[in-house]
CSV table of C-alpha atoms in Angstrom, one decimal:
chain,number,residue,atom,x,y,z
A,7,MET,CA,143.7,183.8,-53.4
A,8,SER,CA,144.6,186.5,-50.9
A,9,ILE,CA,141.7,188.6,-52.3
A,10,ARG,CA,139.2,185.8,-51.6
A,11,ARG,CA,140.5,185.4,-48.1
A,12,SER,CA,140.3,189.2,-47.5
A,13,THR,CA,136.7,189.2,-48.7
A,14,ARG,CA,135.8,186.3,-46.5
A,15,SER,CA,137.4,188.0,-43.5
A,16,ARG,CA,135.4,191.1,-44.1
A,17,ARG,CA,132.2,189.1,-44.4
A,18,ALA,CA,133.0,187.3,-41.2
A,19,VAL,CA,133.6,190.5,-39.3
A,20,ALA,CA,130.4,192.0,-40.7
A,21,ALA,CA,128.4,188.9,-39.6
A,22,VAL,CA,129.8,189.1,-36.0
A,23,ALA,CA,129.0,192.8,-35.8
A,24,LEU,CA,125.4,192.2,-37.0
A,25,ALA,CA,124.9,189.4,-34.4
A,26,ALA,CA,126.2,191.7,-31.6
A,27,ALA,CA,123.9,194.5,-32.7
A,28,VAL,CA,120.9,192.2,-32.7
A,29,ALA,CA,121.8,190.9,-29.2
A,30,LEU,CA,122.1,194.5,-27.8
A,31,ALA,CA,118.7,195.4,-29.4
A,32,ALA,CA,117.1,192.4,-27.7
A,33,VAL,CA,118.4,193.5,-24.3
A,34,GLY,CA,117.2,197.1,-24.8
A,35,CYS,CA,113.7,195.9,-25.4
A,36,GLY,CA,113.3,194.6,-21.9
A,37,THR,CA,110.6,196.1,-19.7
A,38,ASP,CA,111.1,197.7,-16.3
A,39,ASP,CA,108.7,195.7,-14.0
A,40,GLY,CA,107.1,197.9,-11.3
A,41,GLY,CA,107.3,195.0,-8.9
A,42,GLY,CA,103.7,195.0,-7.8
A,43,LYS,CA,104.2,197.2,-4.7
A,44,THR,CA,101.6,197.1,-2.0
A,45,ASN,CA,100.3,200.4,-0.8
A,46,GLU,CA,99.1,201.3,2.7
A,47,GLY,CA,95.4,200.9,3.2
A,48,GLY,CA,95.1,197.4,1.7
A,49,SER,CA,94.0,198.5,-1.8
A,50,SER,CA,95.6,197.7,-5.1
A,51,PRO,CA,98.5,199.9,-6.0
A,52,SER,CA,98.1,202.5,-8.8
A,53,SER,CA,101.3,203.1,-10.7
A,54,ALA,CA,102.5,204.7,-13.9
A,55,PRO,CA,103.3,202.4,-16.9
A,56,SER,CA,107.0,201.7,-17.5
A,57,LYS,CA,108.7,204.2,-19.8
A,58,SER,CA,111.9,204.4,-21.8
A,59,PRO,CA,114.6,206.7,-20.5
A,60,GLU,CA,113.6,209.4,-23.1
A,61,GLU,CA,109.9,209.1,-22.2
A,62,ASP,CA,110.8,209.3,-18.5
A,63,LYS,CA,112.9,212.4,-19.1
A,64,ASP,CA,110.0,214.1,-21.0
A,65,ALA,CA,107.5,213.2,-18.3
A,66,LYS,CA,109.7,214.7,-15.6
A,67,GLN,CA,110.0,217.9,-17.6
A,68,GLU,CA,106.2,218.1,-18.0
A,69,ASP,CA,105.7,217.3,-14.3
A,70,THR,CA,108.0,220.1,-13.2
A,71,ALA,CA,105.7,222.5,-15.0
A,72,ALA,CA,102.6,221.0,-13.6
A,73,GLY,CA,100.5,223.5,-11.6
A,74,GLU,CA,102.3,226.5,-13.0
A,75,ASN,CA,99.4,228.2,-14.8
A,76,VAL,CA,96.9,227.8,-12.0
A,77,ASP,CA,94.7,230.7,-10.9
A,78,PRO,CA,95.5,231.3,-7.2
A,79,ASN,CA,92.2,233.2,-6.8
A,80,VAL,CA,90.2,230.1,-7.4
A,81,LYS,CA,89.6,228.2,-4.2
A,82,LEU,CA,88.0,224.8,-4.6
A,83,ALA,CA,88.6,223.8,-1.0
A,84,GLN,CA,90.4,224.9,2.2
A,85,VAL,CA,91.4,222.5,4.9
A,86,ASN,CA,93.3,223.0,8.2
A,87,GLY,CA,96.4,221.0,9.2
A,88,ARG,CA,98.6,220.8,12.3
A,89,ASP,CA,100.5,223.7,13.7
A,90,GLY,CA,98.8,226.5,11.9
A,91,LEU,CA,99.1,225.0,8.4
A,92,ILE,CA,96.4,225.5,5.8
A,93,LEU,CA,96.0,223.7,2.5
A,94,VAL,CA,94.1,225.6,-0.3
A,95,VAL,CA,93.2,223.6,-3.4
A,96,ASN,CA,93.0,225.7,-6.6
A,97,GLU,CA,92.5,223.2,-9.3
A,98,VAL,CA,91.7,219.5,-9.9
A,99,LYS,CA,92.1,218.9,-13.6
A,100,ARG,CA,91.6,215.7,-15.7
A,101,ASP,CA,94.3,215.5,-18.4
A,102,SER,CA,94.1,213.8,-21.7
A,103,GLY,CA,96.9,211.4,-20.8
A,104,GLY,CA,94.8,209.7,-18.1
A,105,PHE,CA,96.0,211.8,-15.1
A,106,VAL,CA,94.3,214.0,-12.6
A,107,THR,CA,96.5,216.8,-11.3
A,108,VAL,CA,95.7,218.5,-8.0
A,109,SER,CA,97.3,221.9,-7.6
A,110,GLY,CA,97.2,224.2,-4.6
A,111,VAL,CA,99.0,226.1,-1.9
A,112,ILE,CA,100.2,225.2,1.6
A,113,LYS,CA,100.2,228.3,3.9
A,114,ASN,CA,102.1,228.5,7.2
A,115,ASP,CA,99.9,230.6,9.5
A,116,GLY,CA,101.8,229.2,12.5
A,117,ASP,CA,104.7,230.8,14.4
A,118,GLY,CA,107.4,228.3,13.5
A,119,ILE,CA,109.2,226.9,10.4
A,120,ARG,CA,107.5,223.9,8.9
A,121,SER,CA,108.8,221.2,6.6
A,122,GLY,CA,107.3,218.6,4.3
A,123,GLY,CA,108.6,215.5,6.0
A,124,GLN,CA,105.2,214.8,7.5
A,125,TRP,CA,103.4,214.7,4.2
A,126,ALA,CA,105.4,212.0,2.4
A,127,GLY,CA,103.3,209.2,3.9
A,128,SER,CA,104.2,206.2,6.0
A,129,GLU,CA,105.4,203.8,3.2
A,130,SER,CA,109.1,203.6,4.0
A,131,VAL,CA,110.2,203.0,0.4
A,132,ILE,CA,108.3,206.0,-0.8
A,133,VAL,CA,109.5,208.2,2.0
A,134,ALA,CA,113.1,207.3,1.3
A,135,LYS,CA,112.8,208.2,-2.4
A,136,ASN,CA,110.7,211.3,-1.8
A,137,PRO,CA,111.6,213.1,1.5
A,138,ASN,CA,110.0,216.5,2.2
A,139,SER,CA,107.3,215.9,-0.4
A,140,VAL,CA,103.6,215.5,-0.7
A,141,ALA,CA,103.9,211.9,-1.8
A,142,GLY,CA,101.5,210.6,0.8
A,143,ALA,CA,98.4,212.3,-0.7
A,144,THR,CA,95.6,210.0,-1.9
A,145,LEU,CA,92.3,210.4,-3.9
A,146,VAL,CA,89.3,208.2,-3.1
A,147,ASP,CA,86.6,207.6,-5.7
A,148,LYS,CA,83.6,206.8,-3.5
A,149,VAL,CA,81.4,205.8,-6.4
A,150,GLY,CA,84.0,203.3,-7.7
A,151,LYS,CA,85.1,202.4,-4.2
A,152,LYS,CA,88.8,202.8,-5.1
A,153,ARG,CA,91.8,204.6,-3.6
A,154,TYR,CA,94.4,206.3,-5.9
A,155,TYR,CA,98.0,206.9,-4.9
A,156,ILE,CA,100.3,209.5,-6.5
A,157,LEU,CA,102.0,208.4,-9.7
A,158,ARG,CA,105.7,207.5,-9.6
A,159,ASP,CA,108.4,207.2,-12.2
A,160,THR,CA,110.4,204.1,-12.9
A,161,ASP,CA,112.9,205.1,-10.2
A,162,GLY,CA,110.2,205.4,-7.5
A,163,ARG,CA,110.1,209.2,-7.5
A,164,CYS,CA,106.7,210.8,-7.1
A,165,LEU,CA,105.1,213.0,-9.7
A,166,CYS,CA,104.5,215.7,-7.1
A,167,THR,CA,106.2,218.6,-5.3
A,168,THR,CA,109.3,217.7,-3.4
A,169,GLY,CA,112.0,219.7,-1.5
A,170,LEU,CA,109.6,221.2,1.0
A,171,THR,CA,112.3,221.8,3.6
A,172,ALA,CA,111.5,225.1,5.2
A,173,ILE,CA,108.2,227.0,5.0
A,174,GLN,CA,108.7,230.2,7.0
A,175,PRO,CA,105.9,231.6,9.2
A,176,GLY,CA,103.5,233.8,7.1
A,177,LYS,CA,104.8,232.2,3.9
A,178,SER,CA,103.2,229.8,1.4
A,179,VAL,CA,104.4,227.2,-1.2
A,180,SER,CA,102.7,226.0,-4.3
A,181,VAL,CA,102.2,222.2,-4.6
A,182,PHE,CA,101.0,219.7,-7.2
A,183,MET,CA,100.2,216.0,-7.2
A,184,GLN,CA,99.4,213.7,-10.1
A,185,PHE,CA,97.2,210.7,-9.8
A,186,PRO,CA,95.8,208.1,-12.2
A,187,ALA,CA,92.4,209.4,-13.4
A,188,PRO,CA,89.2,207.7,-12.1
A,189,PRO,CA,86.6,206.8,-14.7
A,190,GLU,CA,85.0,209.8,-16.4
A,191,THR,CA,81.7,208.9,-14.7
A,192,SER,CA,83.4,209.8,-11.4
A,193,THR,CA,83.4,213.6,-11.1
A,194,GLU,CA,84.0,214.0,-7.4
A,195,VAL,CA,86.7,212.5,-5.1
A,196,ASP,CA,87.9,212.8,-1.5
A,197,PHE,CA,91.4,214.2,-1.3
A,198,THR,CA,93.6,213.5,1.7
A,199,LEU,CA,97.1,214.7,2.6
A,200,PRO,CA,98.6,213.5,5.9
A,201,THR,CA,98.0,215.9,8.9
A,202,PHE,CA,95.3,217.7,6.9
A,203,ALA,CA,91.5,217.2,7.0
A,204,THR,CA,89.9,215.4,4.1
A,205,ALA,CA,88.5,217.6,1.3
A,206,SER,CA,85.8,216.8,-1.2
A,207,LEU,CA,86.8,217.9,-4.7
A,208,LYS,CA,85.2,218.2,-8.1
A,209,ILE,CA,87.2,217.1,-11.1
A,210,SER,CA,87.3,219.5,-14.1
A,211,GLY,CA,88.3,218.8,-17.7
């Protein structure tokens, strides 16, 4: 009799454990809703799809390396900014994952130290998450009549260069920005970074 009770107890414990595992799996399958943020300029927001923590981690590792193998001798565009700053765009590449990566260099030809606080844009939530960054950059597809904003991860951090706290006079820093890719029929876009003039860029790849 005790053997039967012991067997039944083990079965009951196993059933409870299985039910708990199913419940946890159901919770883990929930999606991280982006919340439908509204971007400045009145156009529809462009955001990255929700990712699992592992996918998010992999994406950040890839984004850290973005713009690293860019030829600095290639100059697609050069535009002036405030206080002696110059932006040189070296590459605008369409990636297979549905992104467009803009890579370039910001040069400080002025006589004072410059920071990136002016390039994060005017959207308060984005500025708070991405201080001293180039998160305020946009692409405009004039053919499709659509504005594209920099991609963000599920925590609201931009897929772009951050930590631009001190650019010394005579020095330059490499920057990159990733956007959703316009349709393949659109091969030219207008690129804007706050405080710099607008540049017309051709997309490669």
